[in-house]
């Protein structure tokens, strides 16, 4: 609304870096609040931004965008299947690349995304192995809050 414009400026202006941060935080907040559609909306807005400066935030957003897409794919919304599958595939690819550069920080997230994908495709035995690998990787890296 009006107050938002006063604080963040024009949210339609591509040069407004505050809008980028706003989209990021709104997507994360919506994810943890259970608002799947809202998270998807702000993730898409954020992912459409070409960022060179803050690669970490883009990688983190890709992780949450992938997890959120899994939520939408579980509902079996035909409208979302093609886009959601594409988002999930891209998120896994980004996490693979991130884990190759920083295994301790991203391996558990990669395993979790792939486990969720396997679960979605009803490959439960592989999913269980990957969930366990994600938990072990988080434990090994000291990420207590991500150990399941």
N, CA, C and O atoms as a DFTB+ gen file, in Angstrom:
592 C
 N C O
     1  1       0.797      -1.172       0.000
     2  2       0.000       0.000       0.000
     3  2       0.858       1.262       0.000
     4  3       2.007       1.260      -0.442
     5  1       0.279       2.306       0.495
     6  2       0.922       3.621       0.509
     7  2       2.149       3.620       1.416
     8  3       3.197       4.146       1.041
     9  1       2.026       3.027       2.616
    10  2       3.172       2.985       3.534
    11  2       4.314       2.174       2.932
    12  3       5.483       2.538       3.063
    13  1       3.968       1.077       2.275
    14  2       4.982       0.232       1.669
    15  2       5.782       1.007       0.625
    16  3       7.006       0.895       0.572
    17  1       5.111       1.776      -0.186
    18  2       5.784       2.572      -1.218
    19  2       6.702       3.614      -0.581
    20  3       7.784       3.896      -1.096
    21  1       6.262       4.184       0.547
    22  2       7.082       5.181       1.240
    23  2       8.356       4.537       1.787
    24  3       9.414       5.166       1.788
    25  1       8.264       3.294       2.249
    26  2       9.416       2.615       2.840
    27  2      10.305       1.987       1.761
    28  3      11.525       2.150       1.786
    29  1       9.691       1.272       0.819
    30  2      10.461       0.490      -0.150
    31  2      10.602       1.144      -1.517
    32  3      11.353       0.650      -2.358
    33  1       9.908       2.226      -1.753
    34  2       9.975       2.878      -3.063
    35  2       9.110       2.154      -4.080
    36  3       8.217       1.388      -3.714
    37  1       9.368       2.390      -5.325
    38  2       8.583       1.806      -6.418
    39  2       8.973       0.340      -6.604
    40  3      10.090       0.035      -7.022
    41  1       8.043      -0.563      -6.290
    42  2       8.326      -1.995      -6.394
    43  2       8.328      -2.484      -7.836
    44  3       8.671      -3.639      -8.090
    45  1       7.957      -1.644      -8.772
    46  2       8.014      -2.002     -10.186
    47  2       9.306      -1.532     -10.846
    48  3       9.556      -1.835     -12.012
    49  1      10.122      -0.798     -10.106
    50  2      11.377      -0.257     -10.629
    51  2      12.487      -1.308     -10.500
    52  3      12.877      -1.639      -9.380
    53  1      13.007      -1.843     -11.619
    54  2      14.043      -2.876     -11.573
    55  2      15.337      -2.451     -10.875
    56  3      16.090      -3.304     -10.405
    57  1      15.598      -1.162     -10.804
    58  2      16.834      -0.716     -10.153
    59  2      16.679      -0.608      -8.631
    60  3      17.652      -0.329      -7.929
    61  1      15.485      -0.823      -8.128
    62  2      15.211      -0.740      -6.694
    63  2      15.660      -2.034      -6.011
    64  3      14.947      -3.036      -6.059
    65  1      16.818      -2.019      -5.387
    66  2      17.356      -3.213      -4.724
    67  2      16.573      -3.583      -3.466
    68  3      16.590      -4.742      -3.052
    69  1      15.896      -2.631      -2.863
    70  2      15.080      -2.956      -1.688
    71  2      13.936      -3.886      -2.052
    72  3      13.547      -4.729      -1.243
    73  1      13.392      -3.748      -3.252
    74  2      12.285      -4.616      -3.654
    75  2      12.776      -6.054      -3.761
    76  3      12.044      -6.992      -3.446
    77  1      14.021      -6.223      -4.209
    78  2      14.578      -7.556      -4.344
    79  2      14.667      -8.250      -2.981
    80  3      14.304      -9.418      -2.840
    81  1      15.148      -7.523      -2.000
    82  2      15.254      -8.054      -0.641
    83  2      13.867      -8.313      -0.066
    84  3      13.656      -9.310       0.625
    85  1      12.924      -7.424      -0.348
    86  2      11.548      -7.592       0.109
    87  2      10.941      -8.875      -0.463
    88  3      10.311      -9.636       0.272
    89  1      11.120      -9.123      -1.759
    90  2      10.591     -10.338      -2.380
    91  2      11.215     -11.582      -1.745
    92  3      10.521     -12.564      -1.485
    93  1      12.517     -11.536      -1.498
    94  2      13.220     -12.664      -0.878
    95  2      12.624     -12.990       0.486
    96  3      12.265     -14.135       0.760
    97  1      12.524     -11.979       1.330
    98  2      12.044     -12.218       2.689
    99  2      10.562     -12.588       2.724
   100  3      10.142     -13.382       3.566
   101  1       9.780     -12.026       1.832
   102  2       8.364     -12.397       1.776
   103  2       8.197     -13.853       1.341
   104  3       7.327     -14.554       1.858
   105  1       9.007     -14.306       0.413
   106  2       8.932     -15.703      -0.026
   107  2       9.307     -16.644       1.116
   108  3       8.623     -17.639       1.354
   109  1      10.391     -16.331       1.820
   110  2      10.833     -17.181       2.941
   111  2       9.766     -17.191       4.042
   112  3       9.427     -18.252       4.566
   113  1       9.244     -16.027       4.388
   114  2       8.209     -15.943       5.424
   115  2       6.958     -16.724       5.014
   116  3       6.365     -17.426       5.833
   117  1       6.559     -16.601       3.750
   118  2       5.372     -17.321       3.274
   119  2       5.603     -18.832       3.324
   120  3       4.695     -19.592       3.662
   121  1       6.827     -19.267       2.984
   122  2       7.129     -20.701       3.032
   123  2       6.956     -21.238       4.454
   124  3       6.258     -22.229       4.672
   125  1       7.596     -20.577       5.412
   126  2       7.552     -21.058       6.793
   127  2       6.189     -20.852       7.443
   128  3       5.884     -21.487       8.453
   129  1       5.368     -19.976       6.878
   130  2       4.010     -19.771       7.394
   131  2       3.012     -20.716       6.731
   132  3       1.838     -20.748       7.101
   133  1       3.484     -21.484       5.751
   134  2       2.613     -22.456       5.095
   135  2       1.767     -21.896       3.957
   136  3       0.809     -22.536       3.523
   137  1       2.114     -20.711       3.476
   138  2       1.367     -20.097       2.381
   139  2       2.038     -20.458       1.055
   140  3       2.843     -19.689       0.529
   141  1       1.705     -21.620       0.527
   142  2       2.355     -22.153      -0.663
   143  2       2.222     -21.231      -1.863
   144  3       3.215     -20.938      -2.528
   145  1       1.015     -20.772      -2.150
   146  2       0.804     -19.925      -3.325
   147  2       1.544     -18.593      -3.194
   148  3       2.140     -18.106      -4.155
   149  1       1.500     -18.018      -2.006
   150  2       2.185     -16.738      -1.783
   151  2       3.691     -16.917      -1.909
   152  3       4.373     -16.076      -2.494
   153  1       4.211     -18.013      -1.361
   154  2       5.643     -18.297      -1.474
   155  2       6.024     -18.445      -2.946
   156  3       7.047     -17.921      -3.389
   157  1       5.207     -19.150      -3.682
   158  2       5.487     -19.357      -5.097
   159  2       5.495     -18.015      -5.835
   160  3       6.368     -17.763      -6.666
   161  1       4.538     -17.174      -5.532
   162  2       4.425     -15.859      -6.173
   163  2       5.700     -15.024      -5.944
   164  3       6.290     -14.508      -6.893
   165  1       6.112     -14.903      -4.679
   166  2       7.289     -14.085      -4.383
   167  2       8.584     -14.761      -4.827
   168  3       9.540     -14.076      -5.190
   169  1       8.630     -16.088      -4.806
   170  2       9.817     -16.791      -5.317
   171  2       9.990     -16.512      -6.801
   172  3      11.096     -16.238      -7.268
   173  1       8.887     -16.585      -7.539
   174  2       8.948     -16.305      -8.973
   175  2       9.406     -14.869      -9.225
   176  3      10.230     -14.624     -10.106
   177  1       8.873     -13.924      -8.454
   178  2       9.289     -12.524      -8.608
   179  2      10.790     -12.389      -8.329
   180  3      11.513     -11.732      -9.078
   181  1      11.241     -13.015      -7.251
   182  2      12.647     -12.920      -6.887
   183  2      13.533     -13.619      -7.912
   184  3      14.580     -13.090      -8.285
   185  1      13.128     -14.799      -8.371
   186  2      13.950     -15.563      -9.297
   187  2      14.043     -14.894     -10.664
   188  3      14.965     -15.178     -11.428
   189  1      13.111     -14.021     -10.978
   190  2      13.153     -13.328     -12.264
   191  2      14.188     -12.194     -12.281
   192  3      14.500     -11.641     -13.335
   193  1      14.705     -11.864     -11.111
   194  2      15.698     -10.802     -10.994
   195  2      17.073     -11.365     -11.341
   196  3      17.437     -12.446     -10.877
   197  1      17.817     -10.659     -12.132
   198  2      19.169     -11.085     -12.480
   199  2      20.128     -10.523     -11.433
   200  3      20.424      -9.328     -11.424
   201  1      20.601     -11.389     -10.561
   202  2      21.492     -10.947      -9.487
   203  2      22.898     -11.443      -9.737
   204  3      23.107     -12.623     -10.017
   205  1      23.829     -10.576      -9.641
   206  2      25.234     -10.955      -9.717
   207  2      25.893     -10.807      -8.348
   208  3      26.816     -11.549      -8.013
   209  1      25.413      -9.843      -7.559
   210  2      26.094      -9.498      -6.307
   211  2      25.871     -10.502      -5.178
   212  3      26.802     -10.808      -4.433
   213  1      24.666     -11.011      -5.046
   214  2      24.329     -11.799      -3.857
   215  2      23.932     -13.214      -4.282
   216  3      22.758     -13.582      -4.239
   217  1      24.906     -13.981      -4.681
   218  2      24.660     -15.347      -5.169
   219  2      24.076     -16.230      -4.069
   220  3      23.227     -17.077      -4.348
   221  1      24.513     -16.047      -2.835
   222  2      24.028     -16.867      -1.724
   223  2      22.512     -16.803      -1.601
   224  3      21.857     -17.832      -1.439
   225  1      21.955     -15.602      -1.677
   226  2      20.501     -15.460      -1.536
   227  2      19.776     -16.136      -2.691
   228  3      18.706     -16.710      -2.488
   229  1      20.320     -16.084      -3.870
   230  2      19.710     -16.718      -5.038
   231  2      19.707     -18.243      -4.860
   232  3      18.715     -18.900      -5.175
   233  1      20.800     -18.800      -4.363
   234  2      20.888     -20.248      -4.129
   235  2      19.896     -20.653      -3.040
   236  3      19.186     -21.649      -3.182
   237  1      19.849     -19.882      -1.958
   238  2      18.889     -20.184      -0.888
   239  2      17.456     -20.125      -1.414
   240  3      16.643     -20.996      -1.103
   241  1      17.146     -19.105      -2.207
   242  2      15.800     -18.978      -2.749
   243  2      15.479     -20.147      -3.666
   244  3      14.349     -20.633      -3.677
   245  1      16.446     -20.595      -4.422
   246  2      16.232     -21.734      -5.317
   247  2      15.860     -22.978      -4.507
   248  3      15.008     -23.762      -4.924
   249  1      16.500     -23.155      -3.353
   250  2      16.181     -24.285      -2.469
   251  2      14.729     -24.208      -2.000
   252  3      13.990     -25.187      -2.106
   253  1      14.326     -23.069      -1.490
   254  2      12.946     -22.924      -1.002
   255  2      11.933     -22.981      -2.150
   256  3      10.826     -23.491      -1.978
   257  1      12.307     -22.467      -3.298
   258  2      11.426     -22.518      -4.464
   259  2      11.194     -23.981      -4.862
   260  3      10.080     -24.365      -5.218
   261  1      12.249     -24.786      -4.800
   262  2      12.122     -26.218      -5.093
   263  2      11.246     -26.935      -4.080
   264  3      10.369     -27.713      -4.457
   265  1      11.477     -26.679      -2.794
   266  2      10.655     -27.307      -1.753
   267  2       9.190     -26.894      -1.885
   268  3       8.286     -27.715      -1.739
   269  1       8.975     -25.633      -2.159
   270  2       7.613     -25.136      -2.300
   271  2       6.927     -25.758      -3.521
   272  3       5.729     -26.040      -3.483
   273  1       7.676     -25.970      -4.593
   274  2       7.117     -26.604      -5.784
   275  2       6.686     -28.035      -5.486
   276  3       5.686     -28.515      -6.020
   277  1       7.445     -28.712      -4.631
   278  2       7.071     -30.073      -4.245
   279  2       5.721     -30.053      -3.539
   280  3       4.875     -30.912      -3.787
   281  1       5.519     -29.072      -2.660
   282  2       4.217     -28.943      -1.995
   283  2       3.104     -28.814      -3.027
   284  3       2.058     -29.452      -2.908
   285  1       3.338     -27.982      -4.039
   286  2       2.326     -27.770      -5.075
   287  2       2.148     -29.020      -5.933
   288  3       1.028     -29.328      -6.339
   289  1       3.220     -29.738      -6.215
   290  2       3.116     -30.951      -7.019
   291  2       2.365     -32.054      -6.278
   292  3       1.678     -32.862      -6.902
   293  1       2.489     -32.093      -4.956
   294  2       1.773     -33.110      -4.168
   295  2       0.256     -32.939      -4.259
   296  3      -0.489     -33.908      -4.109
   297  1      -0.194     -31.729      -4.499
   298  2      -1.625     -31.462      -4.626
   299  2      -2.146     -31.985      -5.971
   300  3      -3.353     -32.115      -6.174
   301  1      -1.228     -32.278      -6.870
   302  2      -1.562     -32.787      -8.206
   303  2      -2.361     -31.788      -9.032
   304  3      -3.281     -32.148      -9.766
   305  1      -1.989     -30.543      -8.892
   306  2      -2.617     -29.484      -9.673
   307  2      -2.078     -29.563     -11.105
   308  3      -0.913     -29.251     -11.350
   309  1      -2.928     -29.982     -12.050
   310  2      -2.483     -30.172     -13.433
   311  2      -1.879     -28.905     -14.025
   312  3      -0.962     -28.969     -14.844
   313  1      -2.397     -27.760     -13.608
   314  2      -1.910     -26.480     -14.115
   315  2      -0.446     -26.253     -13.716
   316  3       0.289     -25.560     -14.419
   317  1      -0.032     -26.830     -12.603
   318  2       1.305     -26.560     -12.063
   319  2       2.324     -27.645     -12.419
   320  3       3.521     -27.422     -12.240
   321  1       1.900     -28.798     -12.911
   322  2       2.812     -29.937     -13.066
   323  2       4.029     -29.614     -13.929
   324  3       5.158     -29.872     -13.510
   325  1       3.831     -29.060     -15.113
   326  2       4.962     -28.787     -16.005
   327  2       5.916     -27.760     -15.393
   328  3       7.126     -27.985     -15.342
   329  1       5.373     -26.644     -14.933
   330  2       6.205     -25.587     -14.348
   331  2       6.864     -26.077     -13.057
   332  3       8.050     -25.834     -12.837
   333  1       6.100     -26.768     -12.200
   334  2       6.635     -27.264     -10.932
   335  2       7.757     -28.264     -11.126
   336  3       8.746     -28.243     -10.394
   337  1       7.606     -29.143     -12.115
   338  2       8.644     -30.121     -12.418
   339  2       9.902     -29.420     -12.917
   340  3      11.017     -29.798     -12.558
   341  1       9.715     -28.407     -13.740
   342  2      10.837     -27.609     -14.249
   343  2      11.556     -26.877     -13.106
   344  3      12.786     -26.854     -13.052
   345  1      10.784     -26.286     -12.205
   346  2      11.364     -25.577     -11.055
   347  2      12.143     -26.555     -10.185
   348  3      13.256     -26.251      -9.756
   349  1      11.570     -27.723      -9.921
   350  2      12.241     -28.718      -9.083
   351  2      13.539     -29.182      -9.738
   352  3      14.572     -29.265      -9.073
   353  1      13.494     -29.483     -11.022
   354  2      14.695     -29.910     -11.740
   355  2      15.787     -28.835     -11.666
   356  3      16.956     -29.140     -11.429
   357  1      15.396     -27.598     -11.867
   358  2      16.353     -26.489     -11.809
   359  2      16.916     -26.324     -10.394
   360  3      18.112     -26.090     -10.221
   361  1      16.055     -26.447      -9.390
   362  2      16.508     -26.316      -7.996
   363  2      17.528     -27.392      -7.651
   364  3      18.529     -27.115      -6.991
   365  1      17.277     -28.612      -8.093
   366  2      18.215     -29.708      -7.839
   367  2      19.537     -29.433      -8.552
   368  3      20.606     -29.674      -7.991
   369  1      19.471     -28.938      -9.765
   370  2      20.685     -28.611     -10.520
   371  2      21.500     -27.528      -9.808
   372  3      22.721     -27.645      -9.693
   373  1      20.830     -26.479      -9.333
   374  2      21.512     -25.397      -8.607
   375  2      22.132     -25.933      -7.313
   376  3      23.254     -25.566      -6.964
   377  1      21.405     -26.798      -6.603
   378  2      21.940     -27.364      -5.353
   379  2      23.126     -28.284      -5.629
   380  3      24.079     -28.314      -4.851
   381  1      23.074     -29.038      -6.736
   382  2      24.214     -29.892      -7.108
   383  2      25.470     -29.031      -7.318
   384  3      26.553     -29.356      -6.831
   385  1      25.298     -27.951      -8.038
   386  2      26.415     -27.042      -8.295
   387  2      26.914     -26.411      -6.988
   388  3      28.119     -26.330      -6.747
   389  1      25.975     -25.971      -6.158
   390  2      26.360     -25.351      -4.877
   391  2      27.083     -26.366      -3.985
   392  3      28.080     -26.033      -3.344
   393  1      26.575     -27.610      -3.947
   394  2      27.202     -28.650      -3.117
   395  2      28.595     -28.997      -3.639
   396  3      29.479     -29.349      -2.858
   397  1      28.795     -28.901      -4.952
   398  2      30.114     -29.169      -5.519
   399  2      31.132     -28.129      -5.053
   400  3      32.323     -28.421      -4.953
   401  1      30.661     -26.920      -4.770
   402  2      31.543     -25.847      -4.318
   403  2      31.601     -25.724      -2.790
   404  3      32.582     -25.224      -2.240
   405  1      30.551     -26.180      -2.116
   406  2      30.503     -26.071      -0.658
   407  2      29.664     -27.220      -0.094
   408  3      28.519     -27.043       0.321
   409  1      30.278     -28.391      -0.096
   410  2      29.584     -29.612       0.315
   411  2      28.986     -29.494       1.717
   412  3      27.843     -29.894       1.938
   413  1      29.739     -28.956       2.647
   414  2      29.283     -28.897       4.036
   415  2      28.026     -28.044       4.177
   416  3      27.230     -28.275       5.088
   417  1      27.832     -27.071       3.302
   418  2      26.701     -26.157       3.420
   419  2      25.487     -26.604       2.614
   420  3      24.357     -26.295       2.993
   421  1      25.692     -27.326       1.509
   422  2      24.573     -27.611       0.607
   423  2      24.252     -29.088       0.383
   424  3      23.191     -29.393      -0.161
   425  1      25.116     -30.009       0.777
   426  2      24.858     -31.434       0.517
   427  2      23.557     -31.895       1.175
   428  3      22.789     -32.643       0.570
   429  1      23.307     -31.458       2.400
   430  2      22.076     -31.879       3.076
   431  2      20.837     -31.336       2.359
   432  3      19.809     -32.011       2.299
   433  1      20.933     -30.134       1.823
   434  2      19.798     -29.540       1.102
   435  2      19.565     -30.264      -0.219
   436  3      18.422     -30.501      -0.611
   437  1      20.644     -30.611      -0.899
   438  2      20.536     -31.373      -2.139
   439  2      19.882     -32.723      -1.873
   440  3      18.955     -33.119      -2.580
   441  1      20.360     -33.426      -0.859
   442  2      19.780     -34.736      -0.524
   443  2      18.299     -34.614      -0.179
   444  3      17.496     -35.465      -0.562
   445  1      17.942     -33.569       0.535
   446  2      16.538     -33.367       0.899
   447  2      15.677     -33.132      -0.336
   448  3      14.608     -33.729      -0.459
   449  1      16.117     -32.280      -1.245
   450  2      15.348     -32.029      -2.473
   451  2      15.179     -33.304      -3.301
   452  3      14.086     -33.593      -3.790
   453  1      16.256     -34.056      -3.452
   454  2      16.181     -35.283      -4.250
   455  2      15.320     -36.326      -3.530
   456  3      14.578     -37.065      -4.177
   457  1      15.412     -36.391      -2.204
   458  2      14.554     -37.312      -1.439
   459  2      13.084     -36.966      -1.640
   460  3      12.253     -37.852      -1.838
   461  1      12.770     -35.688      -1.587
   462  2      11.387     -35.257      -1.808
   463  2      10.936     -35.593      -3.228
   464  3       9.795     -36.000      -3.441
   465  1      11.828     -35.422      -4.191
   466  2      11.499     -35.768      -5.574
   467  2      11.227     -37.269      -5.688
   468  3      10.254     -37.680      -6.320
   469  1      12.085     -38.081      -5.078
   470  2      11.898     -39.532      -5.123
   471  2      10.598     -39.949      -4.434
   472  3       9.891     -40.837      -4.912
   473  1      10.297     -39.318      -3.335
   474  2       9.044     -39.591      -2.632
   475  2       7.846     -39.226      -3.499
   476  3       6.852     -39.951      -3.541
   477  1       7.949     -38.122      -4.172
   478  2       6.890     -37.666      -5.072
   479  2       6.638     -38.689      -6.179
   480  3       5.496     -38.920      -6.577
   481  1       7.726     -39.303      -6.673
   482  2       7.615     -40.302      -7.738
   483  2       7.415     -41.713      -7.185
   484  3       7.531     -42.694      -7.920
   485  1       7.115     -41.809      -5.897
   486  2       6.812     -43.082      -5.209
   487  2       7.993     -44.053      -5.169
   488  3       7.792     -45.265      -5.089
   489  1       9.202     -43.542      -5.222
   490  2      10.399     -44.359      -5.048
   491  2      10.823     -44.216      -3.584
   492  3      11.819     -43.567      -3.265
   493  1      10.044     -44.837      -2.718
   494  2      10.183     -44.611      -1.277
   495  2      11.483     -45.158      -0.685
   496  3      12.026     -44.569       0.250
   497  1      11.990     -46.275      -1.213
   498  2      13.243     -46.823      -0.670
   499  2      14.403     -45.861      -0.897
   500  3      15.188     -45.605       0.016
   501  1      14.513     -45.329      -2.107
   502  2      15.569     -44.336      -2.365
   503  2      15.321     -43.061      -1.578
   504  3      16.262     -42.429      -1.099
   505  1      14.059     -42.684      -1.445
   506  2      13.733     -41.469      -0.687
   507  2      14.212     -41.604       0.762
   508  3      14.807     -40.676       1.310
   509  1      13.955     -42.739       1.368
   510  2      14.372     -42.966       2.763
   511  2      15.897     -42.866       2.892
   512  3      16.405     -42.245       3.825
   513  1      16.619     -43.477       1.955
   514  2      18.085     -43.411       1.978
   515  2      18.566     -41.959       1.869
   516  3      19.502     -41.547       2.554
   517  1      17.908     -41.199       0.999
   518  2      18.304     -39.803       0.808
   519  2      17.923     -38.932       2.003
   520  3      18.665     -38.015       2.356
   521  1      16.774     -39.204       2.632
   522  2      16.416     -38.472       3.856
   523  2      17.472     -38.729       4.927
   524  3      17.922     -37.802       5.601
   525  1      17.867     -39.999       5.077
   526  2      18.906     -40.341       6.054
   527  2      20.235     -39.645       5.721
   528  3      20.925     -39.141       6.608
   529  1      20.576     -39.630       4.430
   530  2      21.822     -38.962       4.008
   531  2      21.748     -37.459       4.298
   532  3      22.745     -36.854       4.692
   533  1      20.569     -36.859       4.104
   534  2      20.397     -35.432       4.383
   535  2      20.584     -35.150       5.877
   536  3      21.257     -34.194       6.262
   537  1      19.986     -35.984       6.693
   538  2      20.107     -35.816       8.151
   539  2      21.563     -35.993       8.585
   540  3      22.075     -35.217       9.392
   541  1      22.219     -37.009       8.050
   542  2      23.622     -37.251       8.411
   543  2      24.524     -36.106       7.951
   544  3      25.436     -35.700       8.671
   545  1      24.269     -35.598       6.767
   546  2      25.054     -34.474       6.258
   547  2      24.854     -33.229       7.124
   548  3      25.808     -32.509       7.418
   549  1      23.617     -32.986       7.525
   550  2      23.332     -31.837       8.395
   551  2      24.038     -32.009       9.742
   552  3      24.608     -31.058      10.276
   553  1      23.996     -33.214      10.279
   554  2      24.650     -33.498      11.560
   555  2      26.155     -33.284      11.441
   556  3      26.775     -32.658      12.302
   557  1      26.738     -33.815      10.355
   558  2      28.186     -33.697      10.126
   559  2      28.605     -32.227       9.995
   560  3      29.699     -31.847      10.413
   561  1      27.735     -31.417       9.417
   562  2      28.050     -29.995       9.217
   563  2      27.692     -29.124      10.409
   564  3      27.984     -27.928      10.417
   565  1      27.059     -29.718      11.418
   566  2      26.695     -28.953      12.620
   567  2      25.401     -28.162      12.479
   568  3      25.146     -27.241      13.256
   569  1      24.593     -28.513      11.503
   570  2      23.301     -27.823      11.317
   571  2      22.229     -28.532      12.141
   572  3      21.427     -29.302      11.612
   573  1      22.232     -28.260      13.430
   574  2      21.329     -28.917      14.373
   575  2      19.863     -28.754      13.958
   576  3      19.089     -29.707      14.043
   577  1      19.481     -27.569      13.516
   578  2      18.101     -27.290      13.156
   579  2      17.668     -27.997      11.867
   580  3      16.477     -28.020      11.557
   581  1      18.608     -28.571      11.112
   582  2      18.274     -29.242       9.861
   583  2      18.456     -30.757       9.951
   584  3      18.527     -31.434       8.925
   585  1      18.533     -31.292      11.170
   586  2      18.775     -32.725      11.331
   587  2      17.485     -33.541      11.334
   588  3      17.530     -34.758      11.512
   589  1      16.367     -32.910      11.144
   590  2      15.100     -33.660      11.078
   591  2      14.392     -33.757      12.384
   592  3      13.320     -34.358      12.462
